[in-house]
Amino acid sequence: MKVNVVTLENKAAGEIELADAIFGLEPRKDILSRVVEWQRAKARAGTHKTKTRAEVSGTGKKPFKQKGSGNARQGTLRGPHQEGGGRAHGPVLRSHAYSLPKKVRALGLKHALSSKQASGKLFVVDVLNVKDAKTKTVVANFASLNLVKPLIITAADVDAGFVQAIRNAKNVNMLPVMGANVADILRAKELVLTKDAVAALQERLA
């Protein structure tokens, strides 16, 4: 399929061919959900921890003799049933990451790109250059393109002035092609790709 290429000033800059196998799929929610859940699990810190009965402070002495007191027998004051005791079967330090086949991950990225194209929220720009390295200028350019919460993906080195200009812009994120992922693409309202990024993505996912 062919889509229009525009400049940051929303002026026509030609056309570009997008691969139907990458940008023309019918988005599948099950594939997208699998990849997003895999990303979220991998991003979890896994640092939640409670103390077991072996780790809480306290004596290991038997509270009272086994028989004759009239109370239920007790062997420790650090058990889970005691006040201030350790927790039984509590969370421990661990990794929540699990493996997901590379083909599924690649398919998820294709469906994420296709979802933006299908919803009309995919924009291809020529280059990311600005005359004035000012946030006001870039925000005005984004407004002309009707960009509210864009994710910008680029392959080549970005103009230093553009990077400086978007630093204080709200709801604007930028990633290199190698950092393109399903969760960030779906989280953004619009996806902005440079021509170099389109070529790199199609080469990566071919």
mmCIF file with all atom_site columns, C-alpha atoms in Angstrom:
data_model
loop_
_atom_site.group_PDB
_atom_site.id
_atom_site.type_symbol
_atom_site.label_atom_id
_atom_site.label_alt_id
_atom_site.label_comp_id
_atom_site.label_asym_id
_atom_site.label_entity_id
_atom_site.label_seq_id
_atom_site.pdbx_PDB_ins_code
_atom_site.Cartn_x
_atom_site.Cartn_y
_atom_site.Cartn_z
_atom_site.occupancy
_atom_site.B_iso_or_equiv
_atom_site.pdbx_formal_charge
_atom_site.auth_seq_id
_atom_site.auth_comp_id
_atom_site.auth_asym_id
_atom_site.auth_atom_id
_atom_site.pdbx_PDB_model_num
ATOM 1   C CA . MET A 1 1   ? 0.000  0.000   0.000  1.00 0.00 ? 1   MET A CA 1
ATOM 2   C CA . LYS A 1 2   ? 1.081  3.576   -0.598 1.00 0.00 ? 2   LYS A CA 1
ATOM 3   C CA . VAL A 1 3   ? 0.791  6.322   2.000  1.00 0.00 ? 3   VAL A CA 1
ATOM 4   C CA . ASN A 1 4   ? 1.602  9.993   1.845  1.00 0.00 ? 4   ASN A CA 1
ATOM 5   C CA . VAL A 1 5   ? 4.816  11.353  3.295  1.00 0.00 ? 5   VAL A CA 1
ATOM 6   C CA . VAL A 1 6   ? 4.612  14.759  4.961  1.00 0.00 ? 6   VAL A CA 1
ATOM 7   C CA . THR A 1 7   ? 6.989  17.197  6.545  1.00 0.00 ? 7   THR A CA 1
ATOM 8   C CA . LEU A 1 8   ? 6.757  18.471  10.102 1.00 0.00 ? 8   LEU A CA 1
ATOM 9   C CA . GLU A 1 9   ? 5.018  21.535  8.679  1.00 0.00 ? 9   GLU A CA 1
ATOM 10  C CA . ASN A 1 10  ? 2.330  19.208  7.235  1.00 0.00 ? 10  ASN A CA 1
ATOM 11  C CA . LYS A 1 11  ? 3.415  19.741  3.635  1.00 0.00 ? 11  LYS A CA 1
ATOM 12  C CA . ALA A 1 12  ? 3.401  16.973  1.035  1.00 0.00 ? 12  ALA A CA 1
ATOM 13  C CA . ALA A 1 13  ? 6.742  15.212  0.555  1.00 0.00 ? 13  ALA A CA 1
ATOM 14  C CA . GLY A 1 14  ? 5.857  12.374  -1.795 1.00 0.00 ? 14  GLY A CA 1
ATOM 15  C CA . GLU A 1 15  ? 4.685  8.826   -1.160 1.00 0.00 ? 15  GLU A CA 1
ATOM 16  C CA . ILE A 1 16  ? 6.122  5.656   0.332  1.00 0.00 ? 16  ILE A CA 1
ATOM 17  C CA . GLU A 1 17  ? 5.277  1.997   -0.165 1.00 0.00 ? 17  GLU A CA 1
ATOM 18  C CA . LEU A 1 18  ? 4.317  0.073   2.988  1.00 0.00 ? 18  LEU A CA 1
ATOM 19  C CA . ALA A 1 19  ? 4.460  -3.717  3.056  1.00 0.00 ? 19  ALA A CA 1
ATOM 20  C CA . ASP A 1 20  ? 1.009  -5.248  3.423  1.00 0.00 ? 20  ASP A CA 1
ATOM 21  C CA . ALA A 1 21  ? 2.489  -8.116  5.461  1.00 0.00 ? 21  ALA A CA 1
ATOM 22  C CA . ILE A 1 22  ? 3.622  -5.608  8.106  1.00 0.00 ? 22  ILE A CA 1
ATOM 23  C CA . PHE A 1 23  ? 1.250  -2.644  7.912  1.00 0.00 ? 23  PHE A CA 1
ATOM 24  C CA . GLY A 1 24  ? -1.797 -4.216  6.274  1.00 0.00 ? 24  GLY A CA 1
ATOM 25  C CA . LEU A 1 25  ? -2.794 -7.005  8.653  1.00 0.00 ? 25  LEU A CA 1
ATOM 26  C CA . GLU A 1 26  ? -6.124 -7.185  10.431 1.00 0.00 ? 26  GLU A CA 1
ATOM 27  C CA . PRO A 1 27  ? -5.151 -6.558  14.085 1.00 0.00 ? 27  PRO A CA 1
ATOM 28  C CA . ARG A 1 28  ? -5.642 -9.529  16.395 1.00 0.00 ? 28  ARG A CA 1
ATOM 29  C CA . LYS A 1 29  ? -6.289 -8.641  20.016 1.00 0.00 ? 29  LYS A CA 1
ATOM 30  C CA . ASP A 1 30  ? -5.109 -12.024 21.289 1.00 0.00 ? 30  ASP A CA 1
ATOM 31  C CA . ILE A 1 31  ? -1.653 -11.597 19.747 1.00 0.00 ? 31  ILE A CA 1
ATOM 32  C CA . LEU A 1 32  ? -1.357 -8.019  20.999 1.00 0.00 ? 32  LEU A CA 1
ATOM 33  C CA . SER A 1 33  ? -2.485 -9.066  24.475 1.00 0.00 ? 33  SER A CA 1
ATOM 34  C CA . ARG A 1 34  ? 0.066  -11.886 24.645 1.00 0.00 ? 34  ARG A CA 1
ATOM 35  C CA . VAL A 1 35  ? 2.953  -9.606  23.732 1.00 0.00 ? 35  VAL A CA 1
ATOM 36  C CA . VAL A 1 36  ? 1.887  -6.783  26.058 1.00 0.00 ? 36  VAL A CA 1
ATOM 37  C CA . GLU A 1 37  ? 1.494  -9.147  29.015 1.00 0.00 ? 37  GLU A CA 1
ATOM 38  C CA . TRP A 1 38  ? 4.941  -10.603 28.237 1.00 0.00 ? 38  TRP A CA 1
ATOM 39  C CA . GLN A 1 39  ? 6.432  -7.103  28.217 1.00 0.00 ? 39  GLN A CA 1
ATOM 40  C CA . ARG A 1 40  ? 4.717  -6.153  31.465 1.00 0.00 ? 40  ARG A CA 1
ATOM 41  C CA . ALA A 1 41  ? 5.849  -9.347  33.185 1.00 0.00 ? 41  ALA A CA 1
ATOM 42  C CA . LYS A 1 42  ? 9.436  -8.792  32.063 1.00 0.00 ? 42  LYS A CA 1
ATOM 43  C CA . ALA A 1 43  ? 9.337  -5.224  33.358 1.00 0.00 ? 43  ALA A CA 1
ATOM 44  C CA . ARG A 1 44  ? 8.203  -6.202  36.865 1.00 0.00 ? 44  ARG A CA 1
ATOM 45  C CA . ALA A 1 45  ? 10.877 -5.691  39.516 1.00 0.00 ? 45  ALA A CA 1
ATOM 46  C CA . GLY A 1 46  ? 9.993  -8.773  41.544 1.00 0.00 ? 46  GLY A CA 1
ATOM 47  C CA . THR A 1 47  ? 11.356 -7.148  44.714 1.00 0.00 ? 47  THR A CA 1
ATOM 48  C CA . HIS A 1 48  ? 8.277  -7.676  46.888 1.00 0.00 ? 48  HIS A CA 1
ATOM 49  C CA . LYS A 1 49  ? 9.255  -9.746  49.914 1.00 0.00 ? 49  LYS A CA 1
ATOM 50  C CA . THR A 1 50  ? 7.913  -10.752 53.331 1.00 0.00 ? 50  THR A CA 1
ATOM 51  C CA . LYS A 1 51  ? 9.797  -12.358 56.187 1.00 0.00 ? 51  LYS A CA 1
ATOM 52  C CA . THR A 1 52  ? 9.356  -16.018 56.997 1.00 0.00 ? 52  THR A CA 1
ATOM 53  C CA . ARG A 1 53  ? 9.441  -17.460 60.506 1.00 0.00 ? 53  ARG A CA 1
ATOM 54  C CA . ALA A 1 54  ? 13.178 -18.017 60.048 1.00 0.00 ? 54  ALA A CA 1
ATOM 55  C CA . GLU A 1 55  ? 13.772 -14.338 59.350 1.00 0.00 ? 55  GLU A CA 1
ATOM 56  C CA . VAL A 1 56  ? 11.685 -12.444 61.902 1.00 0.00 ? 56  VAL A CA 1
ATOM 57  C CA . SER A 1 57  ? 13.388 -11.320 65.087 1.00 0.00 ? 57  SER A CA 1
ATOM 58  C CA . GLY A 1 58  ? 12.488 -13.112 68.287 1.00 0.00 ? 58  GLY A CA 1
ATOM 59  C CA . THR A 1 59  ? 13.467 -15.961 70.534 1.00 0.00 ? 59  THR A CA 1
ATOM 60  C CA . GLY A 1 60  ? 13.455 -19.578 69.528 1.00 0.00 ? 60  GLY A CA 1
ATOM 61  C CA . LYS A 1 61  ? 12.639 -20.692 73.031 1.00 0.00 ? 61  LYS A CA 1
ATOM 62  C CA . LYS A 1 62  ? 9.552  -22.794 73.642 1.00 0.00 ? 62  LYS A CA 1
ATOM 63  C CA . PRO A 1 63  ? 6.907  -20.408 75.114 1.00 0.00 ? 63  PRO A CA 1
ATOM 64  C CA . PHE A 1 64  ? 5.794  -22.769 77.905 1.00 0.00 ? 64  PHE A CA 1
ATOM 65  C CA . LYS A 1 65  ? 5.925  -26.425 78.782 1.00 0.00 ? 65  LYS A CA 1
ATOM 66  C CA . GLN A 1 66  ? 4.119  -28.929 76.623 1.00 0.00 ? 66  GLN A CA 1
ATOM 67  C CA . LYS A 1 67  ? 1.573  -30.104 79.180 1.00 0.00 ? 67  LYS A CA 1
ATOM 68  C CA . GLY A 1 68  ? -0.164 -28.861 82.266 1.00 0.00 ? 68  GLY A CA 1
ATOM 69  C CA . SER A 1 69  ? -0.750 -25.230 81.396 1.00 0.00 ? 69  SER A CA 1
ATOM 70  C CA . GLY A 1 70  ? -4.244 -25.687 79.995 1.00 0.00 ? 70  GLY A CA 1
ATOM 71  C CA . ASN A 1 71  ? -3.290 -23.830 76.834 1.00 0.00 ? 71  ASN A CA 1
ATOM 72  C CA . ALA A 1 72  ? -2.796 -25.190 73.347 1.00 0.00 ? 72  ALA A CA 1
ATOM 73  C CA . ARG A 1 73  ? 0.708  -26.479 72.852 1.00 0.00 ? 73  ARG A CA 1
ATOM 74  C CA . GLN A 1 74  ? 3.099  -24.036 71.223 1.00 0.00 ? 74  GLN A CA 1
ATOM 75  C CA . GLY A 1 75  ? 6.588  -24.590 69.906 1.00 0.00 ? 75  GLY A CA 1
ATOM 76  C CA . THR A 1 76  ? 7.552  -21.080 68.844 1.00 0.00 ? 76  THR A CA 1
ATOM 77  C CA . LEU A 1 77  ? 6.542  -17.444 69.071 1.00 0.00 ? 77  LEU A CA 1
ATOM 78  C CA . ARG A 1 78  ? 7.669  -16.774 65.497 1.00 0.00 ? 78  ARG A CA 1
ATOM 79  C CA . GLY A 1 79  ? 5.103  -18.915 63.707 1.00 0.00 ? 79  GLY A CA 1
ATOM 80  C CA . PRO A 1 80  ? 2.610  -17.473 61.193 1.00 0.00 ? 80  PRO A CA 1
ATOM 81  C CA . HIS A 1 81  ? -0.242 -17.855 63.695 1.00 0.00 ? 81  HIS A CA 1
ATOM 82  C CA . GLN A 1 82  ? 1.511  -15.704 66.306 1.00 0.00 ? 82  GLN A CA 1
ATOM 83  C CA . GLU A 1 83  ? 1.375  -11.922 66.491 1.00 0.00 ? 83  GLU A CA 1
ATOM 84  C CA . GLY A 1 84  ? 4.599  -10.590 65.026 1.00 0.00 ? 84  GLY A CA 1
ATOM 85  C CA . GLY A 1 85  ? 5.443  -13.952 63.517 1.00 0.00 ? 85  GLY A CA 1
ATOM 86  C CA . GLY A 1 86  ? 6.668  -14.674 60.031 1.00 0.00 ? 86  GLY A CA 1
ATOM 87  C CA . ARG A 1 87  ? 4.324  -15.002 57.098 1.00 0.00 ? 87  ARG A CA 1
ATOM 88  C CA . ALA A 1 88  ? 3.634  -18.398 55.571 1.00 0.00 ? 88  ALA A CA 1
ATOM 89  C CA . HIS A 1 89  ? 3.929  -18.708 51.776 1.00 0.00 ? 89  HIS A CA 1
ATOM 90  C CA . GLY A 1 90  ? 4.549  -14.979 51.311 1.00 0.00 ? 90  GLY A CA 1
ATOM 91  C CA . PRO A 1 91  ? 6.103  -13.388 48.216 1.00 0.00 ? 91  PRO A CA 1
ATOM 92  C CA . VAL A 1 92  ? 9.831  -13.856 47.663 1.00 0.00 ? 92  VAL A CA 1
ATOM 93  C CA . LEU A 1 93  ? 12.414 -12.197 45.445 1.00 0.00 ? 93  LEU A CA 1
ATOM 94  C CA . ARG A 1 94  ? 11.987 -13.588 41.943 1.00 0.00 ? 94  ARG A CA 1
ATOM 95  C CA . SER A 1 95  ? 11.822 -12.733 38.277 1.00 0.00 ? 95  SER A CA 1
ATOM 96  C CA . HIS A 1 96  ? 8.391  -12.610 36.656 1.00 0.00 ? 96  HIS A CA 1
ATOM 97  C CA . ALA A 1 97  ? 9.830  -12.846 33.139 1.00 0.00 ? 97  ALA A CA 1
ATOM 98  C CA . TYR A 1 98  ? 8.982  -15.771 30.901 1.00 0.00 ? 98  TYR A CA 1
ATOM 99  C CA . SER A 1 99  ? 9.896  -16.704 27.356 1.00 0.00 ? 99  SER A CA 1
ATOM 100 C CA . LEU A 1 100 ? 7.801  -15.878 24.316 1.00 0.00 ? 100 LEU A CA 1
ATOM 101 C CA . PRO A 1 101 ? 8.672  -17.197 20.834 1.00 0.00 ? 101 PRO A CA 1
ATOM 102 C CA . LYS A 1 102 ? 10.396 -14.704 18.562 1.00 0.00 ? 102 LYS A CA 1
ATOM 103 C CA . LYS A 1 103 ? 7.795  -15.310 15.869 1.00 0.00 ? 103 LYS A CA 1
ATOM 104 C CA . VAL A 1 104 ? 5.011  -14.269 18.255 1.00 0.00 ? 104 VAL A CA 1
ATOM 105 C CA . ARG A 1 105 ? 6.921  -11.149 19.291 1.00 0.00 ? 105 ARG A CA 1
ATOM 106 C CA . ALA A 1 106 ? 7.502  -10.171 15.665 1.00 0.00 ? 106 ALA A CA 1
ATOM 107 C CA . LEU A 1 107 ? 3.871  -10.886 14.819 1.00 0.00 ? 107 LEU A CA 1
ATOM 108 C CA . GLY A 1 108 ? 2.750  -8.713  17.717 1.00 0.00 ? 108 GLY A CA 1
ATOM 109 C CA . LEU A 1 109 ? 4.822  -5.789  16.413 1.00 0.00 ? 109 LEU A CA 1
ATOM 110 C CA . LYS A 1 110 ? 3.327  -6.250  12.940 1.00 0.00 ? 110 LYS A CA 1
ATOM 111 C CA . HIS A 1 111 ? -0.209 -6.222  14.338 1.00 0.00 ? 111 HIS A CA 1
ATOM 112 C CA . ALA A 1 112 ? 0.560  -3.129  16.435 1.00 0.00 ? 112 ALA A CA 1
ATOM 113 C CA . LEU A 1 113 ? 1.820  -1.276  13.364 1.00 0.00 ? 113 LEU A CA 1
ATOM 114 C CA . SER A 1 114 ? -1.180 -2.489  11.361 1.00 0.00 ? 114 SER A CA 1
ATOM 115 C CA . SER A 1 115 ? -3.589 -1.286  14.057 1.00 0.00 ? 115 SER A CA 1
ATOM 116 C CA . LYS A 1 116 ? -2.227 2.257   13.808 1.00 0.00 ? 116 LYS A CA 1
ATOM 117 C CA . GLN A 1 117 ? -2.434 2.181   10.031 1.00 0.00 ? 117 GLN A CA 1
ATOM 118 C CA . ALA A 1 118 ? -5.980 0.783   10.104 1.00 0.00 ? 118 ALA A CA 1
ATOM 119 C CA . SER A 1 119 ? -7.149 3.499   12.509 1.00 0.00 ? 119 SER A CA 1
ATOM 120 C CA . GLY A 1 120 ? -5.574 6.287   10.455 1.00 0.00 ? 120 GLY A CA 1
ATOM 121 C CA . LYS A 1 121 ? -3.127 7.154   13.231 1.00 0.00 ? 121 LYS A CA 1
ATOM 122 C CA . LEU A 1 122 ? 0.071  6.314   11.337 1.00 0.00 ? 122 LEU A CA 1
ATOM 123 C CA . PHE A 1 123 ? 2.079  9.249   9.978  1.00 0.00 ? 123 PHE A CA 1
ATOM 124 C CA . VAL A 1 124 ? 5.222  9.060   7.864  1.00 0.00 ? 124 VAL A CA 1
ATOM 125 C CA . VAL A 1 125 ? 7.433  12.138  7.909  1.00 0.00 ? 125 VAL A CA 1
ATOM 126 C CA . ASP A 1 126 ? 10.358 12.949  5.683  1.00 0.00 ? 126 ASP A CA 1
ATOM 127 C CA . VAL A 1 127 ? 12.950 14.119  8.218  1.00 0.00 ? 127 VAL A CA 1
ATOM 128 C CA . LEU A 1 128 ? 12.910 15.395  11.778 1.00 0.00 ? 128 LEU A CA 1
ATOM 129 C CA . ASN A 1 129 ? 14.536 18.770  11.330 1.00 0.00 ? 129 ASN A CA 1
ATOM 130 C CA . VAL A 1 130 ? 13.449 22.124  12.733 1.00 0.00 ? 130 VAL A CA 1
ATOM 131 C CA . LYS A 1 131 ? 14.740 25.578  11.937 1.00 0.00 ? 131 LYS A CA 1
ATOM 132 C CA . ASP A 1 132 ? 14.241 26.838  15.472 1.00 0.00 ? 132 ASP A CA 1
ATOM 133 C CA . ALA A 1 133 ? 15.125 24.522  18.341 1.00 0.00 ? 133 ALA A CA 1
ATOM 134 C CA . LYS A 1 134 ? 12.139 25.690  20.352 1.00 0.00 ? 134 LYS A CA 1
ATOM 135 C CA . THR A 1 135 ? 9.421  23.649  21.997 1.00 0.00 ? 135 THR A CA 1
ATOM 136 C CA . LYS A 1 136 ? 6.804  26.162  20.853 1.00 0.00 ? 136 LYS A CA 1
ATOM 137 C CA . THR A 1 137 ? 7.755  25.540  17.227 1.00 0.00 ? 137 THR A CA 1
ATOM 138 C CA . VAL A 1 138 ? 7.544  21.765  17.502 1.00 0.00 ? 138 VAL A CA 1
ATOM 139 C CA . VAL A 1 139 ? 4.240  21.911  19.399 1.00 0.00 ? 139 VAL A CA 1
ATOM 140 C CA . ALA A 1 140 ? 2.807  24.079  16.614 1.00 0.00 ? 140 ALA A CA 1
ATOM 141 C CA . ASN A 1 141 ? 4.040  21.549  14.035 1.00 0.00 ? 141 ASN A CA 1
ATOM 142 C CA . PHE A 1 142 ? 2.419  18.703  15.944 1.00 0.00 ? 142 PHE A CA 1
ATOM 143 C CA . ALA A 1 143 ? -0.833 20.661  16.140 1.00 0.00 ? 143 ALA A CA 1
ATOM 144 C CA . SER A 1 144 ? -0.826 21.112  12.362 1.00 0.00 ? 144 SER A CA 1
ATOM 145 C CA . LEU A 1 145 ? -0.527 17.323  12.026 1.00 0.00 ? 145 LEU A CA 1
ATOM 146 C CA . ASN A 1 146 ? -3.266 16.766  14.646 1.00 0.00 ? 146 ASN A CA 1
ATOM 147 C CA . LEU A 1 147 ? -0.855 14.928  16.936 1.00 0.00 ? 147 LEU A CA 1
ATOM 148 C CA . VAL A 1 148 ? -2.008 14.728  20.552 1.00 0.00 ? 148 VAL A CA 1
ATOM 149 C CA . LYS A 1 149 ? 0.100  11.981  22.132 1.00 0.00 ? 149 LYS A CA 1
ATOM 150 C CA . PRO A 1 150 ? 2.576  10.803  19.495 1.00 0.00 ? 150 PRO A CA 1
ATOM 151 C CA . LEU A 1 151 ? 5.264  8.160   19.608 1.00 0.00 ? 151 LEU A CA 1
ATOM 152 C CA . ILE A 1 152 ? 8.085  9.012   17.201 1.00 0.00 ? 152 ILE A CA 1
ATOM 153 C CA . ILE A 1 153 ? 10.242 6.179   15.866 1.00 0.00 ? 153 ILE A CA 1
ATOM 154 C CA . THR A 1 154 ? 13.361 7.001   13.923 1.00 0.00 ? 154 THR A CA 1
ATOM 155 C CA . ALA A 1 155 ? 16.286 5.061   12.502 1.00 0.00 ? 155 ALA A CA 1
ATOM 156 C CA . ALA A 1 156 ? 18.842 7.719   11.573 1.00 0.00 ? 156 ALA A CA 1
ATOM 157 C CA . ASP A 1 157 ? 20.547 10.192  13.856 1.00 0.00 ? 157 ASP A CA 1
ATOM 158 C CA . VAL A 1 158 ? 18.023 12.823  14.892 1.00 0.00 ? 158 VAL A CA 1
ATOM 159 C CA . ASP A 1 159 ? 18.708 16.512  14.555 1.00 0.00 ? 159 ASP A CA 1
ATOM 160 C CA . ALA A 1 160 ? 20.002 17.814  17.878 1.00 0.00 ? 160 ALA A CA 1
ATOM 161 C CA . GLY A 1 161 ? 17.727 20.828  17.631 1.00 0.00 ? 161 GLY A CA 1
ATOM 162 C CA . PHE A 1 162 ? 14.649 18.627  17.292 1.00 0.00 ? 162 PHE A CA 1
ATOM 163 C CA . VAL A 1 163 ? 15.681 16.540  20.310 1.00 0.00 ? 163 VAL A CA 1
ATOM 164 C CA . GLN A 1 164 ? 16.152 19.684  22.345 1.00 0.00 ? 164 GLN A CA 1
ATOM 165 C CA . ALA A 1 165 ? 12.811 21.077  21.171 1.00 0.00 ? 165 ALA A CA 1
ATOM 166 C CA . ILE A 1 166 ? 10.731 18.049  22.174 1.00 0.00 ? 166 ILE A CA 1
ATOM 167 C CA . ARG A 1 167 ? 12.430 17.676  25.536 1.00 0.00 ? 167 ARG A CA 1
ATOM 168 C CA . ASN A 1 168 ? 9.800  19.806  27.276 1.00 0.00 ? 168 ASN A CA 1
ATOM 169 C CA . ALA A 1 169 ? 6.888  18.905  25.016 1.00 0.00 ? 169 ALA A CA 1
ATOM 170 C CA . LYS A 1 170 ? 4.073  17.092  26.820 1.00 0.00 ? 170 LYS A CA 1
ATOM 171 C CA . ASN A 1 171 ? 2.964  13.582  25.862 1.00 0.00 ? 171 ASN A CA 1
ATOM 172 C CA . VAL A 1 172 ? 5.710  13.143  23.261 1.00 0.00 ? 172 VAL A CA 1
ATOM 173 C CA . ASN A 1 173 ? 7.949  10.071  23.240 1.00 0.00 ? 173 ASN A CA 1
ATOM 174 C CA . MET A 1 174 ? 10.707 9.076   20.841 1.00 0.00 ? 174 MET A CA 1
ATOM 175 C CA . LEU A 1 175 ? 12.353 5.687   20.327 1.00 0.00 ? 175 LEU A CA 1
ATOM 176 C CA . PRO A 1 176 ? 14.944 4.226   17.969 1.00 0.00 ? 176 PRO A CA 1
ATOM 177 C CA . VAL A 1 177 ? 13.840 1.428   15.653 1.00 0.00 ? 177 VAL A CA 1
ATOM 178 C CA . MET A 1 178 ? 15.495 -1.209  17.827 1.00 0.00 ? 178 MET A CA 1
ATOM 179 C CA . GLY A 1 179 ? 13.415 0.024   20.770 1.00 0.00 ? 179 GLY A CA 1
ATOM 180 C CA . ALA A 1 180 ? 10.085 -0.197  18.928 1.00 0.00 ? 180 ALA A CA 1
ATOM 181 C CA . ASN A 1 181 ? 7.703  -2.324  20.974 1.00 0.00 ? 181 ASN A CA 1
ATOM 182 C CA . VAL A 1 182 ? 4.038  -3.232  21.099 1.00 0.00 ? 182 VAL A CA 1
ATOM 183 C CA . ALA A 1 183 ? 3.161  -1.676  24.464 1.00 0.00 ? 183 ALA A CA 1
ATOM 184 C CA . ASP A 1 184 ? 4.514  1.789   23.633 1.00 0.00 ? 184 ASP A CA 1
ATOM 185 C CA . ILE A 1 185 ? 2.930  1.770   20.173 1.00 0.00 ? 185 ILE A CA 1
ATOM 186 C CA . LEU A 1 186 ? -0.489 0.881   21.563 1.00 0.00 ? 186 LEU A CA 1
ATOM 187 C CA . ARG A 1 187 ? -0.163 3.360   24.440 1.00 0.00 ? 187 ARG A CA 1
ATOM 188 C CA . ALA A 1 188 ? 0.437  6.260   22.059 1.00 0.00 ? 188 ALA A CA 1
ATOM 189 C CA . LYS A 1 189 ? -2.486 7.847   20.279 1.00 0.00 ? 189 LYS A CA 1
ATOM 190 C CA . GLU A 1 190 ? -0.480 8.443   17.101 1.00 0.00 ? 190 GLU A CA 1
ATOM 191 C CA . LEU A 1 191 ? 2.553  6.748   15.605 1.00 0.00 ? 191 LEU A CA 1
ATOM 192 C CA . VAL A 1 192 ? 5.038  8.863   13.669 1.00 0.00 ? 192 VAL A CA 1
ATOM 193 C CA . LEU A 1 193 ? 7.635  7.089   11.546 1.00 0.00 ? 193 LEU A CA 1
ATOM 194 C CA . THR A 1 194 ? 10.436 8.594   9.544  1.00 0.00 ? 194 THR A CA 1
ATOM 195 C CA . LYS A 1 195 ? 11.143 7.214   6.080  1.00 0.00 ? 195 LYS A CA 1
ATOM 196 C CA . ASP A 1 196 ? 14.335 5.641   7.420  1.00 0.00 ? 196 ASP A CA 1
ATOM 197 C CA . ALA A 1 197 ? 12.355 4.015   10.243 1.00 0.00 ? 197 ALA A CA 1
ATOM 198 C CA . VAL A 1 198 ? 9.868  2.506   7.783  1.00 0.00 ? 198 VAL A CA 1
ATOM 199 C CA . ALA A 1 199 ? 12.720 0.963   5.781  1.00 0.00 ? 199 ALA A CA 1
ATOM 200 C CA . ALA A 1 200 ? 14.422 -0.355  8.923  1.00 0.00 ? 200 ALA A CA 1
ATOM 201 C CA . LEU A 1 201 ? 11.185 -1.822  10.340 1.00 0.00 ? 201 LEU A CA 1
ATOM 202 C CA . GLN A 1 202 ? 10.364 -3.560  7.075  1.00 0.00 ? 202 GLN A CA 1
ATOM 203 C CA . GLU A 1 203 ? 13.879 -4.982  6.907  1.00 0.00 ? 203 GLU A CA 1
ATOM 204 C CA . ARG A 1 204 ? 13.671 -6.116  10.534 1.00 0.00 ? 204 ARG A CA 1
ATOM 205 C CA . LEU A 1 205 ? 10.258 -7.767  10.186 1.00 0.00 ? 205 LEU A CA 1
ATOM 206 C CA . ALA A 1 206 ? 10.605 -9.125  6.661  1.00 0.00 ? 206 ALA A CA 1
#
